[in-house]
Short mmCIF file of C-alpha atoms and ligand atoms in Angstrom, two decimals:
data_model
loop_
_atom_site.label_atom_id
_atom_site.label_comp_id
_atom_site.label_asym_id
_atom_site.label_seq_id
_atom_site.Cartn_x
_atom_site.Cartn_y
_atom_site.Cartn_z
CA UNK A 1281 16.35 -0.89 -40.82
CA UNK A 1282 12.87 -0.82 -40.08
CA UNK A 1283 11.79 2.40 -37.70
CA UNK A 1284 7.61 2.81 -36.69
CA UNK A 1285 7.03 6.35 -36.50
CA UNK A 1286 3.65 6.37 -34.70
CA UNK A 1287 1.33 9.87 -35.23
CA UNK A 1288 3.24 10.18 -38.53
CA UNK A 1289 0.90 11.56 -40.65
CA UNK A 1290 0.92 14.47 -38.25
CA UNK A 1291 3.23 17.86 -38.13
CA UNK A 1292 6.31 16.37 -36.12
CA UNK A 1293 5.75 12.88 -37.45
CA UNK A 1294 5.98 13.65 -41.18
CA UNK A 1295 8.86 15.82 -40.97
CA UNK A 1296 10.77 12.99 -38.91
CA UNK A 1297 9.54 10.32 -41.75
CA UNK A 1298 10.98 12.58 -44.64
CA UNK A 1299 14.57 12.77 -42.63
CA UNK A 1300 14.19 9.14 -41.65
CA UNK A 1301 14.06 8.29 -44.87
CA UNK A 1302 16.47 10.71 -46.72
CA UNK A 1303 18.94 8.94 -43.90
CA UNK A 1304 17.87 5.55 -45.37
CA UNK A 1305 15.87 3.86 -42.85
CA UNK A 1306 12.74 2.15 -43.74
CA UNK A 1307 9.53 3.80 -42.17
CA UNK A 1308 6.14 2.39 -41.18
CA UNK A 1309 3.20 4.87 -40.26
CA UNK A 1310 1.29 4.02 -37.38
CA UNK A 1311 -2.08 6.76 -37.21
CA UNK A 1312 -5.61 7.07 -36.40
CA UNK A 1313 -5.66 9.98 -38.46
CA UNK A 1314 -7.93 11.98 -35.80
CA UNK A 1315 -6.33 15.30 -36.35
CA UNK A 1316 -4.37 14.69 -39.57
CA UNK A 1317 -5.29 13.26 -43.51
CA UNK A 1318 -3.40 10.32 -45.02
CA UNK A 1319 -2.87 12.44 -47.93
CA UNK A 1320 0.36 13.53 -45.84
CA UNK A 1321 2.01 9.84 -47.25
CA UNK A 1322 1.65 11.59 -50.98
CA UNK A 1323 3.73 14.81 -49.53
CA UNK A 1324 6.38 12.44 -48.03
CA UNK A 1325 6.50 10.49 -50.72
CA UNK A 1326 6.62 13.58 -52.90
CA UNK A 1327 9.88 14.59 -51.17
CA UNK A 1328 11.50 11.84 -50.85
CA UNK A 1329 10.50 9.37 -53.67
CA UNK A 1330 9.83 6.72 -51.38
CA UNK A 1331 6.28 5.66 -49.92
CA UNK A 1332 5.97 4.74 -46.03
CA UNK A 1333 3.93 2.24 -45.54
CA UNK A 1334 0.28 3.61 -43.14
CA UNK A 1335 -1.64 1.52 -41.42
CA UNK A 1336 -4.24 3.27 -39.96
CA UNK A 1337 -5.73 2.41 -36.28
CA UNK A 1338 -5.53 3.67 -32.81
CA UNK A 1339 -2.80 2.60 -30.42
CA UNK A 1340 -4.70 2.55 -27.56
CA UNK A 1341 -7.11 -0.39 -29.06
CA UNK A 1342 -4.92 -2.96 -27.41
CA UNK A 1343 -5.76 -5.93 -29.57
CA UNK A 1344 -4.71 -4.10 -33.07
CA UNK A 1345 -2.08 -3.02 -31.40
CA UNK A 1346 -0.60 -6.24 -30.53
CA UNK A 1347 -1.78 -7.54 -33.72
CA UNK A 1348 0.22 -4.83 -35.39
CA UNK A 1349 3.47 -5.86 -33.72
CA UNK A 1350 2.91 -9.62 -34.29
CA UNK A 1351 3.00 -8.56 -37.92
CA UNK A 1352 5.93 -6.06 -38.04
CA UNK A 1353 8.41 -7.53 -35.03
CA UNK A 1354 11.38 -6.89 -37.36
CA UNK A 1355 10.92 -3.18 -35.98
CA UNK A 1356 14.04 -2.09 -34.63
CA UNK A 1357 12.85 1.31 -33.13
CA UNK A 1358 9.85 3.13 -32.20
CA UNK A 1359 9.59 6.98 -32.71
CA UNK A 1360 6.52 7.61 -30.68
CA UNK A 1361 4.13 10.96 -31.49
CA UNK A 1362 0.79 9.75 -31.70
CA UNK A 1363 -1.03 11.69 -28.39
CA UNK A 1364 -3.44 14.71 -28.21
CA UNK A 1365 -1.64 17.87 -27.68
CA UNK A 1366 -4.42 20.90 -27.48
CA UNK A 1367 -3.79 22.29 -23.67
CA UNK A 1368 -7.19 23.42 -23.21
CA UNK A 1369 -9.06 20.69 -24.94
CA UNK A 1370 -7.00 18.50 -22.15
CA UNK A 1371 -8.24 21.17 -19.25
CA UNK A 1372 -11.94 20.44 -20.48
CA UNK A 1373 -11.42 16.46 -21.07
CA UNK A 1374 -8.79 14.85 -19.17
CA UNK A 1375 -10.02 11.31 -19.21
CA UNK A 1376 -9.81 11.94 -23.23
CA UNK A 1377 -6.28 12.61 -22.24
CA UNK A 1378 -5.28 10.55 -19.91
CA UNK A 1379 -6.95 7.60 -21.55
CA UNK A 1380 -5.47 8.33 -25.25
CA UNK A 1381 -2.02 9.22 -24.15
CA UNK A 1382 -1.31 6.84 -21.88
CA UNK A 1383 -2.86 4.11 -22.55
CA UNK A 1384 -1.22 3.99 -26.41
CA UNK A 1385 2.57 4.48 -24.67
CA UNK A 1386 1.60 1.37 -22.39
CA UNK A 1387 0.05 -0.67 -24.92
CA UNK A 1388 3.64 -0.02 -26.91
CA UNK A 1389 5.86 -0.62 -24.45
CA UNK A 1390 4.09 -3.96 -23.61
CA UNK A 1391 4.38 -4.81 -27.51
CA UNK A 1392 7.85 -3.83 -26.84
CA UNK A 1393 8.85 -6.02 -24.35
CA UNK A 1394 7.23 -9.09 -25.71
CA UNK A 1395 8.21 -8.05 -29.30
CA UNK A 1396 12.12 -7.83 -27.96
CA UNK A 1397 12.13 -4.33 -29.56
CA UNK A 1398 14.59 -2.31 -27.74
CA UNK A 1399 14.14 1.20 -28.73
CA UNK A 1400 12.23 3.62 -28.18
CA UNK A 1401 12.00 7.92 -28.62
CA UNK A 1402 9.26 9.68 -26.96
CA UNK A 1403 8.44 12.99 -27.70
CA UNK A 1404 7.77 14.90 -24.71
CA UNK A 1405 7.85 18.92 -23.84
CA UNK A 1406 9.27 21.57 -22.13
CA UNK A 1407 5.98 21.64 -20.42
CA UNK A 1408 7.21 19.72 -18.25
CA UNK A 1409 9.39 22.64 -16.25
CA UNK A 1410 6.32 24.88 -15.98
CA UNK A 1411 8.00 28.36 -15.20
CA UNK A 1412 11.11 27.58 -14.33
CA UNK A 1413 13.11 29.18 -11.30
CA UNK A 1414 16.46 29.60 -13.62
CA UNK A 1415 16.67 30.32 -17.39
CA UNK A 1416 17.59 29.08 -19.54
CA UNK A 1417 16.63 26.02 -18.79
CA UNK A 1418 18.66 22.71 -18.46
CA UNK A 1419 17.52 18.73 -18.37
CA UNK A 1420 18.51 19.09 -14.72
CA UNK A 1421 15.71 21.39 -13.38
CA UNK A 1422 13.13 20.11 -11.39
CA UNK A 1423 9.91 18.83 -12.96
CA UNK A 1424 7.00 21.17 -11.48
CA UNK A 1425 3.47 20.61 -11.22
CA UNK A 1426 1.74 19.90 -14.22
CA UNK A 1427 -0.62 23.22 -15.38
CA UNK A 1428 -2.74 20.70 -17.72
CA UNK A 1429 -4.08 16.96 -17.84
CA UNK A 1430 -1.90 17.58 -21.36
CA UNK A 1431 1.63 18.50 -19.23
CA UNK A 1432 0.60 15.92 -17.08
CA UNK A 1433 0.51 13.03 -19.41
CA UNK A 1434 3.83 13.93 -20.39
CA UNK A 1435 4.92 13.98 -17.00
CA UNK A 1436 3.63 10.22 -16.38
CA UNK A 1437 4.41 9.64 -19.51
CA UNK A 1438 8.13 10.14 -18.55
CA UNK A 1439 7.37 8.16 -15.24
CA UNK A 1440 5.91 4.65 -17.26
CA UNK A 1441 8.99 4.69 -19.34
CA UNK A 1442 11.13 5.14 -16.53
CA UNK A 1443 9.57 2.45 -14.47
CA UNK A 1444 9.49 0.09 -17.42
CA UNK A 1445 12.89 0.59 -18.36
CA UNK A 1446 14.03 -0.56 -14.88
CA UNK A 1447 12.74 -4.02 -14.83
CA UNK A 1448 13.14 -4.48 -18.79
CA UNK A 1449 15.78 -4.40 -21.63
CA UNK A 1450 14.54 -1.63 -23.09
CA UNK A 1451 16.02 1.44 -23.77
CA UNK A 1452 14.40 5.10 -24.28
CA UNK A 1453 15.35 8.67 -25.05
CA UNK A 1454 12.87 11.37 -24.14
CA UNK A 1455 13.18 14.36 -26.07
CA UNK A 1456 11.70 17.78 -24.54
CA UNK A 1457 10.60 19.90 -26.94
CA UNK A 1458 10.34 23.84 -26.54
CA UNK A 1459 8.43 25.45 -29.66
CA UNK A 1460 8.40 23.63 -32.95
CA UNK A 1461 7.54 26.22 -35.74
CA UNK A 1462 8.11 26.08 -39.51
CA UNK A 1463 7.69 23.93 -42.60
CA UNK A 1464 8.93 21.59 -44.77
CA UNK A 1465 11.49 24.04 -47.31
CA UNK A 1466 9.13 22.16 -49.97
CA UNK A 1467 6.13 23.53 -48.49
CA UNK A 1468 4.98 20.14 -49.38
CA UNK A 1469 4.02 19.11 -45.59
CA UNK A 1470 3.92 21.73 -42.48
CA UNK A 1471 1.59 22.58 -39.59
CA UNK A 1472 -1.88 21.85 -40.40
CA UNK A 1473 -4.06 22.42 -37.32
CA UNK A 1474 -7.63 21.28 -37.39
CA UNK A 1475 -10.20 24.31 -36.28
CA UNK A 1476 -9.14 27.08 -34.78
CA UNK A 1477 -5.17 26.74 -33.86
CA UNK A 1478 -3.95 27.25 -30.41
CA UNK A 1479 -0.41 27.40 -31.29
CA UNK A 1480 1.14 30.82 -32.03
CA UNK A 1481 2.33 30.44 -35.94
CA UNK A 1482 -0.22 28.81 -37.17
CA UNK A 1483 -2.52 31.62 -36.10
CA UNK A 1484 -0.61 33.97 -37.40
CA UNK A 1485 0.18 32.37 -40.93
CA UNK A 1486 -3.68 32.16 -40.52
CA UNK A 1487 -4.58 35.59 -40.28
CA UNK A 1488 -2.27 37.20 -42.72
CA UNK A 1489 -3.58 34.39 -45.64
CA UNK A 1490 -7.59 35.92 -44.50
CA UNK A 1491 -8.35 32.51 -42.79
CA UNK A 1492 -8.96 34.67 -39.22
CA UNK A 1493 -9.49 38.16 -39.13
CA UNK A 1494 -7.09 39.03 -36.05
CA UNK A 1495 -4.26 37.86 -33.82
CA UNK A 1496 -4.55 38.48 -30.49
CA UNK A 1497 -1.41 38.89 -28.44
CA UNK A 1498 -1.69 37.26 -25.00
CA UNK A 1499 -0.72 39.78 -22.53
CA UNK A 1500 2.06 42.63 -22.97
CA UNK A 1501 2.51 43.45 -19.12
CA UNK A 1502 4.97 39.77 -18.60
CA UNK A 1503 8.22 41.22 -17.07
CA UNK A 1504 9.82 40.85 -20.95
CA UNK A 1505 11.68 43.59 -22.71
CA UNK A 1506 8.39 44.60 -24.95
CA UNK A 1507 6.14 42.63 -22.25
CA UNK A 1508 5.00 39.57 -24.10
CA UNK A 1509 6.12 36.79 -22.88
CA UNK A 1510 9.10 34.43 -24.25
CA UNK A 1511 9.51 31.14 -25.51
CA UNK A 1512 12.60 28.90 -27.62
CA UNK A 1513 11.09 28.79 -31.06
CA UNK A 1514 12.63 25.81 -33.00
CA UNK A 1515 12.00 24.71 -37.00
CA UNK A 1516 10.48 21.54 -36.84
CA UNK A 1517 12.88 20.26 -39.80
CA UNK A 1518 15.84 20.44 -37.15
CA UNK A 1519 13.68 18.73 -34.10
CA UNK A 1520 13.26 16.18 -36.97
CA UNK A 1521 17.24 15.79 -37.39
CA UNK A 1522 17.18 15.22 -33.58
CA UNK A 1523 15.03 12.02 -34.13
CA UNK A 1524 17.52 10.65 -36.07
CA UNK A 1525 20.13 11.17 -34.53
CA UNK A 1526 18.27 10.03 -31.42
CA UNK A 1527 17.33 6.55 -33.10
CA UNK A 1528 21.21 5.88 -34.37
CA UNK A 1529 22.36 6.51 -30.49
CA UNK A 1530 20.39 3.64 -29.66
CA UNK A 1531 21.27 1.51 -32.34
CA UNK A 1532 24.51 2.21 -32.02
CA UNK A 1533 24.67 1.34 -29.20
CA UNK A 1534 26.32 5.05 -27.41
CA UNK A 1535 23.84 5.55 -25.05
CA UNK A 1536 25.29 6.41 -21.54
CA UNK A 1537 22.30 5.04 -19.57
CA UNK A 1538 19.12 3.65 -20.49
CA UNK A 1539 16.62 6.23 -20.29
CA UNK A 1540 18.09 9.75 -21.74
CA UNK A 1541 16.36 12.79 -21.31
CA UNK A 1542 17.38 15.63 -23.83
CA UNK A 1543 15.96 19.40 -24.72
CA UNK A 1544 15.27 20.47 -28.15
CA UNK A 1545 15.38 24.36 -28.59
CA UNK A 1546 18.24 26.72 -29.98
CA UNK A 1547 19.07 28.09 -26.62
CA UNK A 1548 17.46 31.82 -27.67
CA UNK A 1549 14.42 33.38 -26.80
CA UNK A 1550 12.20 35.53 -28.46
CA UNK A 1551 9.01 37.05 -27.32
CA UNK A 1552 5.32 37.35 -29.21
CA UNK A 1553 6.30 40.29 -30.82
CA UNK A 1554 9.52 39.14 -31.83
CA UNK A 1555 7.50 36.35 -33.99
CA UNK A 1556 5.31 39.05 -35.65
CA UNK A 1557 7.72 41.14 -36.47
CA UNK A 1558 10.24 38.50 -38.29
CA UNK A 1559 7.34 37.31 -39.88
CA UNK A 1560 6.04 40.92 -41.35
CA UNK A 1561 9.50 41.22 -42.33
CA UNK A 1562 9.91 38.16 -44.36
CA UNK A 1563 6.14 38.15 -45.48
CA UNK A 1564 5.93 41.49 -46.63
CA UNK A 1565 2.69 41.27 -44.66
CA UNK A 1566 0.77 43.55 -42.44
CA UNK A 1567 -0.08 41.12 -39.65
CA UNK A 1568 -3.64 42.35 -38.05
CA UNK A 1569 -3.55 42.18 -34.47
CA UNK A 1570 -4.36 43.33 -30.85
CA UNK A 1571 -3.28 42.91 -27.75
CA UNK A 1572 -5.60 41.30 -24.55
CA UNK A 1573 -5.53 39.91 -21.81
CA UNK A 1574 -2.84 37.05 -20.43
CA UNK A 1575 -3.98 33.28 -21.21
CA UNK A 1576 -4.54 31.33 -18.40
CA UNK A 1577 -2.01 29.05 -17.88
CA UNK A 1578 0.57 30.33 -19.80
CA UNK A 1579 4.52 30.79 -18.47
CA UNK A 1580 6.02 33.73 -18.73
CA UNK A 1581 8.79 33.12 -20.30
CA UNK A 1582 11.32 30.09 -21.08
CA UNK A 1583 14.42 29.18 -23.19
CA UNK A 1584 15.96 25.56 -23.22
CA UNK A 1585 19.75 25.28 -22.39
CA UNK A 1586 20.58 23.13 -25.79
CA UNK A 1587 24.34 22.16 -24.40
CA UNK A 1588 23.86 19.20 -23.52
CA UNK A 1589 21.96 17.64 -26.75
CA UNK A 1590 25.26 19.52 -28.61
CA UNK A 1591 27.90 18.00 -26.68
CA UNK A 1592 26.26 14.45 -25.79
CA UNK A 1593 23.93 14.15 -28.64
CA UNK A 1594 25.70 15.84 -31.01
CA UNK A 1595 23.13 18.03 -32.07
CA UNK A 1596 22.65 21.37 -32.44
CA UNK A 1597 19.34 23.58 -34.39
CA UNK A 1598 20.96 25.70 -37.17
CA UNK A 1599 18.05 27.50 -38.78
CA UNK A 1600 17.21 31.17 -36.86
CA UNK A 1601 13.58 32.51 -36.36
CA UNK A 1602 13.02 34.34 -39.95
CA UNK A 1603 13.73 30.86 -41.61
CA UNK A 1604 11.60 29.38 -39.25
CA UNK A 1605 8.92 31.99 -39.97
CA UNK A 1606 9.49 32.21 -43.80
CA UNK A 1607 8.97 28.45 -44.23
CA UNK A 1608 5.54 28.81 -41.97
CA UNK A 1609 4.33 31.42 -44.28
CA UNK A 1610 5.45 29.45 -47.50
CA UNK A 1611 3.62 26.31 -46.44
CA UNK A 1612 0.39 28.42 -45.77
CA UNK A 1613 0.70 29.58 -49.26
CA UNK A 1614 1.41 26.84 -50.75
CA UNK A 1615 -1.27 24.98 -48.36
CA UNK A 1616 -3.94 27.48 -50.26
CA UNK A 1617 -3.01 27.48 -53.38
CA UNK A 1618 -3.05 23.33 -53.58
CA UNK A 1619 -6.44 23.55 -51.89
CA UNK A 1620 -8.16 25.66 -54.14
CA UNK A 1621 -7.08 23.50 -57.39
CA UNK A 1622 -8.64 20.60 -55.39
C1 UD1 B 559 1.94 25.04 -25.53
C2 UD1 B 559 2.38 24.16 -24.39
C3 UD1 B 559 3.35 23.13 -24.88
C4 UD1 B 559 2.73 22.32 -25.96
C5 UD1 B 559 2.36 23.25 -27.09
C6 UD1 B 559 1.70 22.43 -28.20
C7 UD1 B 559 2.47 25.14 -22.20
C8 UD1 B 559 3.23 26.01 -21.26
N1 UD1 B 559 3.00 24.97 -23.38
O1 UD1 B 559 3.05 25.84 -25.85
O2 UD1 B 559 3.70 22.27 -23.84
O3 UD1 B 559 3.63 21.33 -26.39
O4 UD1 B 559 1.47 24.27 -26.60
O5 UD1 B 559 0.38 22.65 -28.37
O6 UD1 B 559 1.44 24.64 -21.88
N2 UD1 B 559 0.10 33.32 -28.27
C9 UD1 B 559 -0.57 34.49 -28.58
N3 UD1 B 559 -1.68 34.42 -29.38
C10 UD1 B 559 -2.14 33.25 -29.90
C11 UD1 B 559 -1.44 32.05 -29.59
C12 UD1 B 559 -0.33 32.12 -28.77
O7 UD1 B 559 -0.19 35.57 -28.11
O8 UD1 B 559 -3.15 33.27 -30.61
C13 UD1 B 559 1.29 33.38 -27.42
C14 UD1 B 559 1.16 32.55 -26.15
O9 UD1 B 559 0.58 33.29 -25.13
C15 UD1 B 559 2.62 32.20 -25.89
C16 UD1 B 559 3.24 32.12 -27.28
O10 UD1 B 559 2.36 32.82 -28.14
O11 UD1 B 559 3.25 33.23 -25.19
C17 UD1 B 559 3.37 30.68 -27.78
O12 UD1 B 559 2.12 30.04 -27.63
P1 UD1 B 559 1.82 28.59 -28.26
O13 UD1 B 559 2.26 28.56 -29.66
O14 UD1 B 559 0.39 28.28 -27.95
O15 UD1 B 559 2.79 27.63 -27.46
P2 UD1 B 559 2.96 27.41 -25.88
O16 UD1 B 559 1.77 27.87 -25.13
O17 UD1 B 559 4.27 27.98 -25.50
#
């Protein structure tokens, strides 16, 4: 069964490929490669002894796109990543971000429909529940205002499939991610920012390999335990399980209505500080860093309620926050090591 896993070359993506294929589907790789390298297909394959096919373009060029789908209409499901996710790059260029994100998810869902492929996963974000008036925090509370053009096209996002849905055959589950972290146990394919990462583990993994000389903590005066503030940190091999399982739902028909909306996180939160400390502990490492000022924009804190995705979806994260930082640290090393042979 053939499953397009679009953005797949990227951090999500690949880890969803690997588990796609260790489940026995048959994966094609739909990226532009703008913030990833196709040498990610030699990792997967690496792992898993079988090559996805990559063709690389961009989903929002409408005419490849179609083109694309003429060629591959035996598709039977679409796991959609491919989008720009930096918040502040979206702050400083939202028509980049509008125009990217959006326009690829309606150029697929109109292959879609005329294709007479059914399903679809999108991968959305807890962004979408800004802070939150109750925690933790289930697929019931209300959708706030969007803090960035990047929460926002997740947001709309949401909306087109919705919309589409009701006048089409199509079915979708959008999954809301809280705080992917982690690597690959292989250390063969992981988190591989371009520049200067935005993203929490990343930056740290960074600084304690000598890549950045300093970590700064965003604000410890949040109305936390230790004052930073608190989010659901989840290993990005068990978001990838979710896909999966997401993708057999639909095939198998066990969906309860046509557009399902489900949270990815492990139902615990830990603050900043929690993160640096698991990681000095299963690093070894001395993690240089200071503390400043809040970043704008950020929520304070916020931790998914996971019951419903382990009742209804049958899912449920199993690995805690030092395997989650262990495997971020391993990949780094290993990320090093591999480029320094090169
Ligand atoms: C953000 C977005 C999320 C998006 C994700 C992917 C919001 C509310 N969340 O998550 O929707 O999917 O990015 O890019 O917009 N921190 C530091 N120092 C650093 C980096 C981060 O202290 O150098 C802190 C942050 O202040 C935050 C926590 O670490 O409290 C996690 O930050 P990050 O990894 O950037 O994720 P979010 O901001 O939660």
């Amino acid at each position: 069964m053939k499953i397009l896993v679009t953005g797949g070359t990227g951090y999500i993506g690949s880890h969803t490929a690997v588990e796609l294929q260790q489940e026995g589907f048959e994966v094609v790789i739909v990226d532009n490669l703008s913030n990833s390298s196709a040498g990610v297909i030699d990792s997967i394959t690496a792992i898993t002894g079988i090559r996805p096919v990559l063709e690389v373009f961009d989903l929002a060029d409408y005419k490849k796109t179609m083109d694309f789908f003429q060629r591959h209409s035996d598709i039977q499901g679409i796991i959609h990543f491919a989008a720009y996710k930096a918040v502040g790059e979206s702050v400083e260029q939202p028509l980049m971000y509008y125009r990217n994100n959006l326009v690829s998810l309606m150029n697929i869902l109109e292959a879609m429909n005329s294709q007479q492929i059914p399903n679809l996963v999108f991968s959305s974000s807890c962004t979408v529940y800004g802070q939150p008036d109750e925690l933790p925090v289930s697929e019931q509370a209300a959708v706030k205002k969007a803090e960035s053009p990047y929460g926002n096209t997740k947001q709309i996002s949401e909306e087109i499939i919705s919309d589409t849905i009701r006048t089409s055959g199509l079915k979708a589950i959008a999954l809301r991610y809280f705080n992917p972290i982690g690597a690959h146990p292989t250390a063969l394919i992981g988190e591989l920012p371009l520049g200067v990462p935005n993203n929490l583990m990343p930056f740290i993994t960074q600084t304690a390999i000598g890549i950045r000389p300093q970590l700064r903590v965003f604000g410890n005066d949040y109305n936390t335990p230790d004052g930073t503030a608190i989010r659901d940190y989840i290993h990005v091999v068990d978001l990838a399980k979710a896909h999966v399982i997401s993708v057999q739902r639909m095939i198998q028909s066990r969906m309860k209505k046509p557009f399902e909306i489900f949270n990815l996180g492990t139902g615990i939160g830990y603050s900043v500080m929690d993160v640096i400390r698991s990681f000095e502990k299963v690093s070894g490492e001395r993690l240089n860093y200071i503390v400043v000022d809040r970043r704008e924009g950020d929520v304070e804190q916020v931790w998914a309620n996971p019951q419903w995705s382990n009742t209804e979806l049958g899912w449920k994260a199993e690995k805690n926050l030092d395997e989650m930082t262990y495997s971020a640290w391993k990949w780094e090393q290993a990320y090093k090591k591999r480029s320094r042979k090169q």
